[in-house]
CSV table of C-alpha atoms in Angstrom, one decimal:
chain,number,residue,atom,x,y,z
A,1,VAL,CA,-109.5,17.8,-135.2
A,2,MET,CA,-109.6,15.0,-137.7
A,3,LYS,CA,-113.0,14.1,-139.1
A,4,SER,CA,-114.4,11.7,-141.8
A,5,ASP,CA,-117.8,10.7,-143.0
A,6,ARG,CA,-117.9,8.4,-140.0
A,7,GLY,CA,-117.5,11.3,-137.6
A,8,GLU,CA,-114.7,12.6,-135.5
A,9,LEU,CA,-111.5,10.5,-135.5
A,10,MET,CA,-109.3,12.5,-133.2
A,11,ASP,CA,-109.3,15.7,-131.2
A,12,ARG,CA,-106.0,16.9,-129.9
A,13,THR,CA,-104.6,20.2,-128.5
A,14,VAL,CA,-101.0,21.3,-128.7
A,15,ASN,CA,-99.8,24.0,-126.3
A,16,ILE,CA,-97.4,26.6,-127.6
A,17,ALA,CA,-95.5,29.1,-125.4
A,18,ILE,CA,-94.4,32.2,-127.2
A,19,VAL,CA,-91.9,34.0,-124.9
A,20,PRO,CA,-89.8,37.1,-125.1
A,21,PRO,CA,-86.1,36.6,-124.5
A,22,LEU,CA,-85.0,36.9,-120.9
A,23,GLU,CA,-81.4,36.8,-120.0
A,24,SER,CA,-80.6,34.2,-117.3
A,25,ALA,CA,-77.6,34.1,-115.1
A,26,PRO,CA,-74.9,31.5,-115.8
A,27,GLN,CA,-75.1,30.3,-112.2
A,28,GLY,CA,-78.3,30.2,-110.2
A,29,ARG,CA,-80.3,28.3,-107.6
A,30,PHE,CA,-83.4,27.2,-109.5
A,31,GLY,CA,-83.9,23.7,-111.0
A,32,TRP,CA,-86.2,20.9,-111.9
A,33,SER,CA,-86.3,17.5,-110.2
A,34,LEU,CA,-87.0,14.5,-112.4
A,35,ALA,CA,-86.2,12.2,-109.5
A,36,GLY,CA,-88.8,9.4,-109.3
A,37,ASP,CA,-90.5,10.5,-112.5
A,38,GLU,CA,-90.4,9.4,-116.1
A,39,SER,CA,-89.8,12.3,-118.4
A,40,PRO,CA,-92.0,12.4,-121.6
A,41,LEU,CA,-89.2,14.1,-123.4
A,42,SER,CA,-86.0,12.5,-124.8
A,43,PHE,CA,-82.6,13.5,-123.4
A,44,ASP,CA,-82.1,15.4,-126.7
A,45,GLN,CA,-85.3,17.4,-126.2
A,46,LEU,CA,-84.5,18.1,-122.5
A,47,GLY,CA,-81.1,19.4,-123.6
A,48,LYS,CA,-82.9,22.0,-125.8
A,49,LEU,CA,-85.6,22.8,-123.4
A,50,LEU,CA,-83.9,23.3,-120.0
A,51,PRO,CA,-81.6,26.3,-121.0
A,52,ARG,CA,-84.7,28.1,-122.3
A,53,VAL,CA,-86.7,27.9,-119.1
A,54,ALA,CA,-84.2,29.2,-116.6
A,55,VAL,CA,-83.1,25.9,-115.2
A,56,ASN,CA,-79.6,25.9,-113.6
A,57,TRP,CA,-80.0,22.5,-111.9
A,58,VAL,CA,-81.7,19.3,-113.0
A,59,LYS,CA,-82.0,15.9,-111.1
A,60,ILE,CA,-82.0,12.8,-113.3
A,61,PRO,CA,-82.2,9.1,-112.3
A,62,VAL,CA,-79.0,7.5,-113.5
A,63,TRP,CA,-79.0,3.9,-112.3
A,64,TYR,CA,-79.3,2.1,-115.6
A,65,GLY,CA,-78.6,-1.6,-116.4
A,66,GLU,CA,-75.2,-2.7,-117.6
A,67,ALA,CA,-76.7,-3.9,-120.9
A,68,ASP,CA,-78.4,-0.6,-121.5
A,69,THR,CA,-75.4,1.1,-123.0
A,70,GLN,CA,-77.6,3.4,-125.1
A,71,ARG,CA,-78.9,5.1,-122.0
A,72,GLY,CA,-75.4,5.5,-120.7
A,73,ASP,CA,-74.3,7.1,-123.9
A,74,GLN,CA,-77.3,9.4,-123.8
A,75,LEU,CA,-76.6,10.5,-120.2
A,76,VAL,CA,-73.0,11.3,-121.1
A,77,VAL,CA,-74.1,13.4,-124.1
A,78,LEU,CA,-76.7,15.2,-122.0
A,79,THR,CA,-74.5,16.0,-119.1
A,80,GLU,CA,-71.8,17.4,-121.4
A,81,ARG,CA,-74.4,19.4,-123.3
A,82,LEU,CA,-75.9,20.9,-120.1
A,83,ALA,CA,-72.5,21.6,-118.6
A,84,ALA,CA,-71.8,23.8,-121.7
A,85,GLN,CA,-75.0,25.7,-120.8
A,86,ASP,CA,-73.9,26.1,-117.1
A,87,ILE,CA,-76.6,23.6,-115.9
A,88,GLU,CA,-75.6,21.3,-113.0
A,89,VAL,CA,-76.8,17.7,-113.3
A,90,VAL,CA,-77.6,15.8,-110.0
A,91,GLY,CA,-77.4,12.1,-110.5
A,92,VAL,CA,-80.2,10.3,-108.5
A,93,VAL,CA,-79.5,6.8,-107.3
A,94,ASP,CA,-82.9,5.3,-106.4
A,95,ARG,CA,-84.2,2.0,-107.7
A,96,PRO,CA,-82.0,-0.8,-109.2
A,97,PRO,CA,-82.4,-1.3,-112.9
A,98,GLU,CA,-85.5,-3.1,-114.1
A,99,GLY,CA,-84.9,-6.8,-114.8
A,100,SER,CA,-81.9,-7.1,-112.5
A,101,GLU,CA,-81.8,-9.8,-109.9
A,102,LEU,CA,-81.7,-7.2,-107.2
A,103,ALA,CA,-84.8,-5.4,-108.4
A,104,SER,CA,-86.7,-8.7,-108.3
A,105,ARG,CA,-85.7,-9.3,-104.7
A,106,ILE,CA,-86.8,-6.0,-103.2
A,107,ALA,CA,-90.3,-4.5,-103.0
A,108,ARG,CA,-91.4,-1.9,-105.5
A,109,ASP,CA,-91.6,0.7,-102.8
A,110,ALA,CA,-88.3,-0.1,-101.1
A,111,VAL,CA,-86.5,2.9,-99.8
A,112,ILE,CA,-82.8,3.6,-100.7
A,113,ALA,CA,-81.7,3.0,-97.1
A,114,ASP,CA,-83.1,-0.6,-97.3
A,115,THR,CA,-81.5,-1.2,-100.7
A,116,LEU,CA,-78.0,0.0,-99.8
A,117,SER,CA,-78.1,-1.7,-96.4
A,118,LEU,CA,-77.9,-5.0,-98.2
A,119,ASP,CA,-74.6,-6.7,-98.7
A,120,PRO,CA,-72.6,-4.5,-101.1
A,121,SER,CA,-71.9,-7.5,-103.3
A,122,SER,CA,-75.6,-7.4,-104.3
A,123,TRP,CA,-75.8,-3.8,-105.4
A,124,LEU,CA,-72.3,-2.4,-105.9
A,125,PRO,CA,-71.5,-4.4,-109.1
A,126,LEU,CA,-74.7,-3.0,-110.6
A,127,LEU,CA,-73.8,0.6,-109.6
A,128,ASP,CA,-70.1,0.6,-110.3
A,129,PRO,CA,-70.4,0.9,-114.1
A,130,VAL,CA,-72.6,3.9,-113.7
A,131,LEU,CA,-70.4,5.6,-111.2
A,132,THR,CA,-67.2,4.8,-113.2
A,133,ARG,CA,-68.7,6.4,-116.4
A,134,LEU,CA,-70.5,9.4,-114.9
A,135,SER,CA,-68.7,10.5,-111.7
A,136,LEU,CA,-66.2,12.5,-113.7
A,137,ARG,CA,-69.0,14.4,-115.4
A,138,ILE,CA,-71.6,14.6,-112.6
A,139,ARG,CA,-70.4,16.2,-109.4
A,140,TRP,CA,-73.6,16.0,-107.4
A,141,TRP,CA,-75.2,12.7,-106.3
A,142,GLN,CA,-78.4,12.1,-104.4
A,143,LEU,CA,-79.3,8.8,-102.6
A,144,GLY,CA,-83.0,8.2,-103.1
A,145,ASP,CA,-85.7,10.4,-104.7
A,146,ASP,CA,-87.0,13.6,-103.2
A,147,GLN,CA,-89.6,11.9,-101.1
A,148,ASP,CA,-87.3,9.2,-99.8
A,149,VAL,CA,-86.2,10.4,-96.3
A,150,SER,CA,-85.2,7.0,-95.1
A,151,TYR,CA,-81.8,8.2,-93.9
A,152,SER,CA,-83.2,11.1,-91.8
A,153,SER,CA,-84.2,8.6,-89.1
A,154,TYR,CA,-81.5,6.0,-89.8
A,155,PRO,CA,-79.5,4.9,-86.7
A,156,ARG,CA,-75.8,6.0,-86.8
A,157,VAL,CA,-76.5,7.7,-90.1
A,158,GLU,CA,-73.2,9.6,-90.1
A,159,GLN,CA,-71.2,6.4,-90.0
A,160,GLU,CA,-73.4,4.7,-92.6
A,161,ILE,CA,-73.1,7.5,-95.2
A,162,ALA,CA,-69.4,7.8,-94.6
A,163,LYS,CA,-69.1,4.0,-95.3
A,164,LEU,CA,-71.3,4.4,-98.5
A,165,ARG,CA,-69.2,7.3,-99.8
A,166,GLU,CA,-66.0,5.3,-99.4
A,167,LEU,CA,-67.6,2.3,-101.2
A,168,MET,CA,-69.1,4.3,-104.1
A,169,PHE,CA,-66.4,6.8,-104.7
A,170,ARG,CA,-63.4,4.9,-103.6
A,171,PHE,CA,-61.3,6.1,-106.6
A,172,GLY,CA,-61.1,9.6,-105.2
A,173,GLN,CA,-63.7,11.3,-107.4
A,174,ASP,CA,-64.4,14.9,-106.3
A,175,VAL,CA,-68.2,14.7,-105.8
A,176,SER,CA,-70.9,16.0,-103.4
A,177,LEU,CA,-73.2,13.5,-101.9
A,178,GLY,CA,-76.7,14.2,-100.5
A,179,ILE,CA,-79.7,12.6,-98.9
A,180,GLY,CA,-83.4,13.3,-98.4
A,181,TRP,CA,-84.4,14.9,-95.1
A,182,LYS,CA,-87.7,15.9,-93.3
A,183,TRP,CA,-88.0,19.5,-92.3
A,184,VAL,CA,-89.4,18.4,-89.0
A,185,HIS,CA,-86.2,16.4,-88.3
A,186,LEU,CA,-84.1,19.6,-88.2
A,187,ALA,CA,-82.2,19.8,-84.9
A,188,GLU,CA,-79.4,21.9,-83.4
A,189,ASN,CA,-76.0,20.8,-82.2
A,190,GLN,CA,-75.8,17.8,-84.6
A,191,PRO,CA,-72.5,16.1,-85.2
A,192,PRO,CA,-70.5,16.8,-88.4
A,193,ALA,CA,-72.2,15.3,-91.4
A,194,ALA,CA,-70.7,12.8,-93.9
A,195,TRP,CA,-72.8,14.3,-96.7
A,196,ASP,CA,-72.8,17.6,-98.5
A,197,PHE,CA,-76.4,18.5,-99.0
A,198,GLN,CA,-79.9,17.7,-97.7
A,199,GLN,CA,-83.0,17.7,-99.9
A,200,PHE,CA,-85.7,18.8,-97.5
A,201,THR,CA,-89.3,17.7,-98.0
A,202,ALA,CA,-92.6,17.7,-96.1
A,203,SER,CA,-96.0,16.1,-96.5
A,204,PRO,CA,-98.2,18.0,-97.1
A,205,ALA,CA,-96.0,20.6,-98.8
A,206,LEU,CA,-95.0,23.7,-96.7
A,207,THR,CA,-96.7,27.0,-97.1
A,208,ARG,CA,-94.3,29.9,-97.9
A,209,GLY,CA,-94.5,31.1,-94.3
A,210,GLU,CA,-93.6,27.7,-93.0
A,211,LEU,CA,-90.8,27.4,-95.5
A,212,ALA,CA,-89.4,30.8,-94.4
A,213,GLU,CA,-89.6,29.7,-90.7
A,214,TYR,CA,-87.7,26.5,-91.3
A,215,LEU,CA,-85.0,28.2,-93.4
A,216,GLN,CA,-84.4,30.7,-90.6
A,217,LEU,CA,-83.3,27.9,-88.3
A,218,PRO,CA,-79.5,27.4,-88.0
A,219,PRO,CA,-78.2,25.2,-90.8
A,220,ARG,CA,-76.1,22.2,-90.2
A,221,PRO,CA,-72.4,23.2,-90.6
A,222,GLY,CA,-71.0,22.4,-94.0
A,223,VAL,CA,-74.3,21.1,-95.4
A,224,ASP,CA,-76.3,22.8,-98.1
A,225,ARG,CA,-80.1,23.0,-97.8
A,226,TRP,CA,-82.2,22.3,-100.9
A,227,ALA,CA,-85.8,23.2,-101.0
A,228,LEU,CA,-88.6,21.6,-103.0
A,229,ILE,CA,-91.4,23.8,-104.6
A,230,GLU,CA,-94.7,22.0,-105.1
A,231,PRO,CA,-97.3,24.0,-107.1
A,232,LEU,CA,-100.9,24.0,-106.2
A,233,SER,CA,-103.4,21.7,-108.0
A,234,ALA,CA,-105.1,23.0,-111.2
A,235,LYS,CA,-108.2,21.0,-110.2
A,236,LYS,CA,-108.6,23.0,-107.0
A,237,TYR,CA,-107.3,26.5,-107.7
A,238,ASP,CA,-107.4,29.0,-110.6
A,239,LEU,CA,-104.4,30.1,-112.5
A,240,GLU,CA,-104.0,33.4,-110.7
A,241,ILE,CA,-103.8,31.8,-107.3
A,242,ARG,CA,-101.5,29.0,-108.5
A,243,ALA,CA,-99.1,31.5,-110.2
A,244,ARG,CA,-99.1,33.8,-107.1
A,245,GLU,CA,-98.3,31.0,-104.8
A,246,LEU,CA,-95.6,29.5,-107.0
A,247,VAL,CA,-93.8,32.9,-107.3
A,248,GLY,CA,-94.3,33.5,-103.5
A,249,ASP,CA,-92.8,30.1,-102.7
A,250,MET,CA,-89.8,30.8,-105.0
A,251,LEU,CA,-89.3,34.2,-103.4
A,252,ALA,CA,-89.5,32.7,-99.8
A,253,ALA,CA,-86.9,30.0,-100.7
A,254,LYS,CA,-84.6,32.6,-102.3
A,255,ILE,CA,-84.6,35.3,-99.7
A,256,HIS,CA,-84.3,32.9,-96.8
A,257,GLY,CA,-81.2,31.2,-98.1
A,258,ALA,CA,-82.1,27.9,-99.7
A,259,ASP,CA,-78.9,26.8,-101.6
A,260,ALA,CA,-80.9,25.2,-104.4
A,261,ILE,CA,-84.6,25.4,-105.2
A,262,PHE,CA,-86.3,22.6,-107.2
A,263,ALA,CA,-89.7,22.4,-108.9
A,264,ALA,CA,-91.1,19.0,-108.0
A,265,HIS,CA,-92.7,16.8,-110.7
A,266,PRO,CA,-92.4,19.4,-113.5
A,267,PHE,CA,-94.2,17.1,-116.0
A,268,ASP,CA,-97.7,16.8,-114.5
A,269,ASP,CA,-101.1,17.9,-115.9
A,270,ASP,CA,-102.4,18.8,-112.5
A,271,ALA,CA,-99.6,20.5,-110.6
A,272,GLY,CA,-96.6,20.7,-113.0
A,273,LEU,CA,-94.9,23.3,-115.0
A,274,MET,CA,-95.3,21.1,-118.1
A,275,THR,CA,-98.0,18.6,-119.1
A,276,ASP,CA,-97.8,14.8,-118.9
A,277,ALA,CA,-97.1,14.9,-122.7
A,278,GLY,CA,-94.2,17.3,-122.4
A,279,MET,CA,-96.0,20.5,-123.6
A,280,PRO,CA,-95.9,23.9,-121.8
A,281,GLY,CA,-98.2,24.1,-118.9
A,282,GLU,CA,-99.9,27.2,-117.4
A,283,LEU,CA,-97.2,27.7,-114.8
A,284,LEU,CA,-94.2,27.4,-117.1
A,285,LEU,CA,-94.0,31.1,-117.8
A,286,PRO,CA,-94.3,32.3,-114.2
A,287,TRP,CA,-91.5,29.8,-113.3
A,288,ARG,CA,-89.3,31.0,-116.2
A,289,THR,CA,-89.8,34.7,-115.5
A,290,THR,CA,-89.1,34.4,-111.7
A,291,ALA,CA,-86.2,32.1,-112.1
A,292,SER,CA,-84.6,34.1,-114.9
A,293,LEU,CA,-84.9,37.5,-113.0
A,294,LEU,CA,-84.0,36.3,-109.5
A,295,SER,CA,-81.4,33.6,-110.3
A,296,SER,CA,-78.2,35.5,-109.5
A,297,THR,CA,-79.6,38.3,-107.5
A,298,ARG,CA,-79.1,39.2,-103.8
A,299,PHE,CA,-81.9,40.2,-101.5
A,300,ILE,CA,-81.3,43.5,-99.9
A,301,GLY,CA,-84.5,44.6,-98.2
A,302,SER,CA,-87.7,46.6,-99.0
A,303,ILE,CA,-88.9,50.2,-99.1
A,304,LEU,CA,-92.1,52.0,-97.9
A,305,LEU,CA,-94.4,52.6,-100.8
A,306,PRO,CA,-97.1,55.3,-100.9
A,307,GLY,CA,-99.8,52.7,-101.5
A,308,GLN,CA,-98.5,50.3,-98.8
A,309,SER,CA,-97.8,47.6,-101.3
A,310,GLU,CA,-95.5,44.7,-100.2
A,311,ASN,CA,-92.2,44.7,-102.0
A,312,LEU,CA,-88.8,43.0,-102.0
A,313,LEU,CA,-85.6,44.6,-103.5
A,314,PHE,CA,-82.9,42.5,-105.2
A,315,GLU,CA,-79.5,43.5,-106.6
A,316,THR,CA,-77.7,41.8,-109.5
A,317,PRO,CA,-74.0,41.1,-109.6
A,318,THR,CA,-73.7,44.1,-112.1
A,319,GLY,CA,-75.3,46.4,-109.6
A,320,GLU,CA,-78.8,46.6,-111.3
A,321,MET,CA,-81.6,46.9,-108.8
A,322,MET,CA,-85.0,45.2,-109.2
A,323,MET,CA,-88.2,45.3,-107.1
A,324,VAL,CA,-90.9,42.6,-106.8
A,325,VAL,CA,-94.1,44.2,-105.8
A,326,TRP,CA,-97.7,43.1,-105.0
A,327,ASN,CA,-100.8,44.2,-103.1
A,328,GLN,CA,-103.9,42.3,-102.0
A,329,ARG,CA,-106.1,45.0,-103.6
A,330,PRO,CA,-105.5,46.7,-106.9
A,331,THR,CA,-103.7,50.0,-106.4
A,332,GLN,CA,-101.3,52.4,-108.1
A,333,GLU,CA,-97.8,53.2,-106.7
A,334,VAL,CA,-96.8,56.6,-107.9
A,335,LEU,CA,-93.2,57.6,-107.2
A,336,HIS,CA,-89.9,58.2,-108.8
A,337,LEU,CA,-87.6,55.1,-109.0
A,338,GLY,CA,-85.2,56.0,-111.8
A,339,GLU,CA,-85.1,56.9,-115.5
A,340,ASN,CA,-85.2,53.5,-117.0
A,341,ILE,CA,-88.0,51.6,-115.3
A,342,ARG,CA,-89.6,48.6,-117.0
A,343,VAL,CA,-92.4,46.5,-115.5
A,344,VAL,CA,-92.5,42.7,-116.2
A,345,ASP,CA,-95.4,40.5,-115.2
A,346,VAL,CA,-95.1,36.9,-114.2
A,347,PHE,CA,-95.8,35.7,-117.8
A,348,GLY,CA,-92.8,37.7,-119.1
A,349,ARG,CA,-94.6,40.6,-120.7
A,350,GLU,CA,-92.7,43.8,-120.4
A,351,LYS,CA,-94.0,47.4,-120.6
A,352,LEU,CA,-93.0,50.9,-119.8
A,353,PRO,CA,-95.1,52.4,-116.9
A,354,ASP,CA,-97.2,55.5,-117.4
A,355,ALA,CA,-95.7,58.7,-115.9
A,356,ILE,CA,-97.0,61.7,-114.0
A,357,LYS,CA,-94.4,64.4,-114.4
A,358,HIS,CA,-91.1,62.7,-113.2
A,359,ARG,CA,-92.9,59.9,-111.3
A,360,GLN,CA,-93.8,56.4,-112.6
A,361,VAL,CA,-97.2,54.9,-112.1
A,362,ILE,CA,-96.9,51.2,-111.2
A,363,GLU,CA,-100.1,49.2,-111.5
A,364,VAL,CA,-100.1,46.7,-108.6
A,365,ASP,CA,-102.4,43.8,-107.8
A,366,ALA,CA,-102.2,40.4,-106.1
A,367,LEU,CA,-100.0,38.9,-108.8
A,368,PRO,CA,-96.4,40.0,-108.3
A,369,LYS,CA,-94.8,42.2,-110.8
A,370,PHE,CA,-91.0,42.7,-111.4
A,371,VAL,CA,-90.0,46.4,-111.6
A,372,ARG,CA,-86.6,46.5,-113.3
A,373,GLY,CA,-84.0,49.3,-113.8
A,374,LEU,CA,-84.4,50.9,-110.4
A,375,ASN,CA,-81.8,53.6,-109.8
A,376,PRO,CA,-79.7,52.0,-107.1
A,377,HIS,CA,-78.8,55.3,-105.4
A,378,ILE,CA,-82.5,56.3,-105.2
A,379,ALA,CA,-83.5,52.8,-104.0
A,380,ARG,CA,-80.9,52.8,-101.2
A,381,TRP,CA,-81.9,56.3,-100.2
A,382,ARG,CA,-85.5,55.2,-99.8
A,383,MET,CA,-84.4,52.1,-97.9
A,384,GLN,CA,-82.2,53.9,-95.5
A,385,MET,CA,-84.2,57.1,-94.7
A,386,ASP,CA,-85.9,56.9,-91.3
A,387,PHE,CA,-86.8,58.9,-88.2
A,388,LYS,CA,-84.1,58.7,-85.5
A,389,SER,CA,-86.8,58.0,-83.0
A,390,PRO,CA,-89.8,55.9,-84.1
A,391,HIS,CA,-91.7,57.0,-81.0
A,392,ILE,CA,-93.6,60.3,-80.7
A,393,PRO,CA,-95.2,61.5,-77.5
A,394,SER,CA,-99.0,61.4,-77.5
A,395,VAL,CA,-99.2,65.1,-76.6
A,396,PHE,CA,-101.2,67.2,-79.0
A,397,GLY,CA,-100.9,70.9,-79.8
A,398,LYS,CA,-97.1,71.2,-79.3
A,399,THR,CA,-94.1,70.4,-81.4
A,400,HIS,CA,-91.8,67.5,-80.7
A,401,ARG,CA,-88.2,67.3,-81.7
A,402,ASN,CA,-87.0,64.4,-84.0
A,403,GLN,CA,-84.4,63.9,-86.7
A,404,VAL,CA,-84.5,62.4,-90.2
A,405,VAL,CA,-81.6,60.0,-90.7
A,406,LEU,CA,-80.4,59.2,-94.2
A,407,ALA,CA,-77.3,58.1,-96.1
A,408,ASN,CA,-76.2,60.2,-99.1
């Protein structure tokens, strides 16, 4: 606050996130999409921030003007810097450069299919310098921003994308090309695609249950499915609900096989992970914790807990086991999970659980917790133990034979 004898001159708040170190996998599925957005941070600031917040992918608009050599230089530096941090850059081709003759000819809300369906002589000379400079550094290219699904209903779209690929990458660059797609346009028995990934979207955003259902449908052969995570509004929901839903959406996309999972509009005061000004938002730490801990893991199942809490088990490439656990009502899960159990909440705070003799006491509530260091043999023993017959005759007063089946 700045004051003078004339009164208050300025009142400003700066958010600071103080975080514990969390190791993140060199390759993962979680990323941020800056497609269609203006980032409040410079490329230099993004290069410092993204590796610290568990981002393995980032989408950046790359169609700049031929005279804007400074932006081209900055993009080259950024992509090389992020590549050194194992972060994949997705180049987004959406609107032509401001001030170009093409930009003045098309509407402000023109979709990418309309722009690229024009005579190539009107747009290819504008795009060629970008592709020539960046296609050896950027392997992933998306036509249109995340909400642009103009190609999902385009006639003869396979032939059209094949023609565009040949035009844009005619010098034999090894790139992967993708387009926006509506979840409701999923269909079976489609012909082979001329693209490599589909960025799926829906309006309004899918619930985690809907996302799980769509991801269980058969994928198009040879085409990756990318999911978009859209956090709830801070104006309508409190932090606990927003954090719970964000983590739940990330879990649903992860366990049901999305090939890449992007946070939409990360710089947004209302529903972003950061603020409009580029400061940490309330959901940044839940995102960072979940993406860091889940990034390279493999979903393997769940176990029956004494307090009936819902849970999901994940295994890391090194064989470490982790459980995500939550319950709609506060409860304690008391059981033995191993000798080196640590509990991490969604904000990254880690603690050792209390113990009763040889059993850990895990405090569980509606906000998911990450239980790390599970003994993999004990976890698998618990997962696999079952009755041979799940059905018991409803006859009281006499014994009934059954067997306990387990794998040692």
